[in-house]
Short mmCIF file of C-alpha atoms in Angstrom, two decimals:
data_model
loop_
_atom_site.label_atom_id
_atom_site.label_comp_id
_atom_site.label_asym_id
_atom_site.label_seq_id
_atom_site.Cartn_x
_atom_site.Cartn_y
_atom_site.Cartn_z
CA MET A 9 -16.91 0.20 18.42
CA LYS A 10 -13.43 1.07 19.74
CA TYR A 11 -11.90 -1.10 16.98
CA MET A 12 -13.82 0.81 14.31
CA GLY A 13 -12.49 4.11 15.66
CA GLN A 14 -8.94 2.78 15.57
CA LEU A 15 -9.47 1.50 12.02
CA VAL A 16 -10.78 4.88 10.88
CA VAL A 17 -7.78 6.65 12.45
CA ALA A 18 -5.39 4.16 10.82
CA LEU A 19 -7.04 4.58 7.41
CA LEU A 20 -6.90 8.35 7.71
CA ALA A 21 -3.21 8.16 8.62
CA PHE A 22 -2.59 5.91 5.64
CA TRP A 23 -4.39 8.31 3.31
CA ALA A 24 -2.45 11.27 4.69
CA VAL A 25 0.85 9.52 4.02
CA VAL A 26 -0.21 8.48 0.52
CA LEU A 27 -1.47 11.94 -0.35
CA MET A 28 1.72 13.58 0.92
CA MET A 29 3.98 11.21 -0.98
CA ALA A 30 5.22 12.67 -4.23
CA PRO A 31 6.65 10.20 -6.75
CA ALA A 32 10.33 10.75 -7.43
CA GLY A 33 13.01 9.33 -9.66
CA VAL A 34 13.01 7.74 -13.08
CA ASP A 35 9.69 5.95 -12.60
CA ALA A 36 7.86 9.12 -11.51
CA ALA A 37 5.50 8.90 -14.49
CA THR A 38 4.36 5.36 -13.63
CA CYS A 39 4.91 5.01 -9.86
CA ASP A 40 1.98 6.49 -7.99
CA ALA A 41 1.22 5.20 -4.51
CA LEU A 42 -2.28 6.69 -4.79
CA GLN A 43 -3.05 3.92 -7.26
CA LEU A 44 -2.90 1.51 -4.32
CA SER A 45 -5.66 3.27 -2.38
CA PRO A 46 -8.15 0.43 -3.09
CA CYS A 47 -5.80 -1.75 -0.99
CA ALA A 48 -5.97 0.43 2.13
CA GLY A 49 -8.62 -1.67 3.85
CA ALA A 50 -6.64 -4.85 3.27
CA ILE A 51 -3.25 -3.41 4.28
CA VAL A 52 -4.31 -1.28 7.25
CA GLY A 53 -7.25 -3.41 8.31
CA ASN A 54 -7.79 -7.09 7.85
CA ALA A 55 -10.11 -7.05 4.82
CA ALA A 56 -9.53 -9.33 1.86
CA PRO A 57 -7.99 -7.57 -1.13
CA THR A 58 -10.46 -6.78 -3.90
CA ALA A 59 -9.97 -7.48 -7.59
CA VAL A 60 -9.31 -3.77 -8.13
CA CYS A 61 -6.68 -3.83 -5.39
CA CYS A 62 -4.91 -6.81 -6.97
CA SER A 63 -5.06 -5.23 -10.40
CA ARG A 64 -3.44 -2.07 -9.07
CA MET A 65 -0.84 -4.08 -7.11
CA LYS A 66 0.16 -5.87 -10.29
CA ALA A 67 0.36 -2.60 -12.23
CA GLN A 68 2.49 -1.01 -9.50
CA ARG A 69 4.75 -4.08 -9.06
CA PRO A 70 7.80 -2.35 -10.65
CA CYS A 71 7.45 0.38 -8.02
CA MET A 72 7.38 -1.82 -4.91
CA CYS A 73 11.10 -1.39 -4.14
CA GLN A 74 10.69 2.38 -4.40
CA TYR A 75 7.76 2.18 -1.98
CA ALA A 76 9.67 -0.19 0.33
CA ARG A 77 12.52 2.35 0.55
CA ASP A 78 10.25 5.34 1.12
CA PRO A 79 10.21 6.20 4.86
CA ASN A 80 6.49 7.06 4.65
CA LEU A 81 5.41 3.87 2.86
CA LYS A 82 7.80 1.11 3.90
CA GLN A 83 5.80 0.29 7.01
CA TYR A 84 2.86 -0.67 4.78
CA VAL A 85 4.85 -2.63 2.19
CA ASN A 86 6.79 -4.52 4.87
CA SER A 87 3.90 -5.08 7.28
CA PRO A 88 2.42 -8.56 7.76
CA ASN A 89 -0.84 -7.39 6.15
CA GLY A 90 1.06 -5.79 3.27
CA LYS A 91 2.83 -9.08 2.62
CA LYS A 92 -0.48 -10.97 2.87
CA VAL A 93 -2.03 -8.67 0.26
CA LEU A 94 0.94 -9.09 -2.06
CA ALA A 95 0.71 -12.88 -1.68
CA ALA A 96 -3.06 -12.93 -2.16
CA CYS A 97 -2.66 -10.85 -5.32
CA LYS A 98 0.17 -13.11 -6.52
CA VAL A 99 2.67 -10.24 -6.54
CA PRO A 100 6.10 -11.24 -5.22
CA VAL A 101 7.27 -9.52 -2.06
CA PRO A 102 10.03 -7.15 -3.21
CA SER A 103 13.58 -8.13 -2.38
CA CYS A 104 15.37 -4.83 -2.75
#
C-alpha cells in the first residue's frame, strides 16, 4: 500500500512537470511533452510501455534532445526507466 501511495505521488509530480512545460524553440509546433503522457506509468513506475506509448515516443523522437536538455524533463528522459521505455519502443536514446 505504501508503494502505491509513492507511485501516485510520483505520477502526480510527473504530470505537474509535463503540464507546466511549455514547448519552446523551432519545434514548438511539433514538440509537446504532453503527447508522452501514456508513457508515465512506464517511466515513473515499472509498467511495460503500451502500444500507444511507443507510438507517441516514435512521433516525439525528434524532440528527445529538447526534452533531455529541459531541466524539468531530463530526469525522466535520462532515467533508467526512461531508457528502458525508449529501448522497448525501439527509439534510440538521444545523444545530444
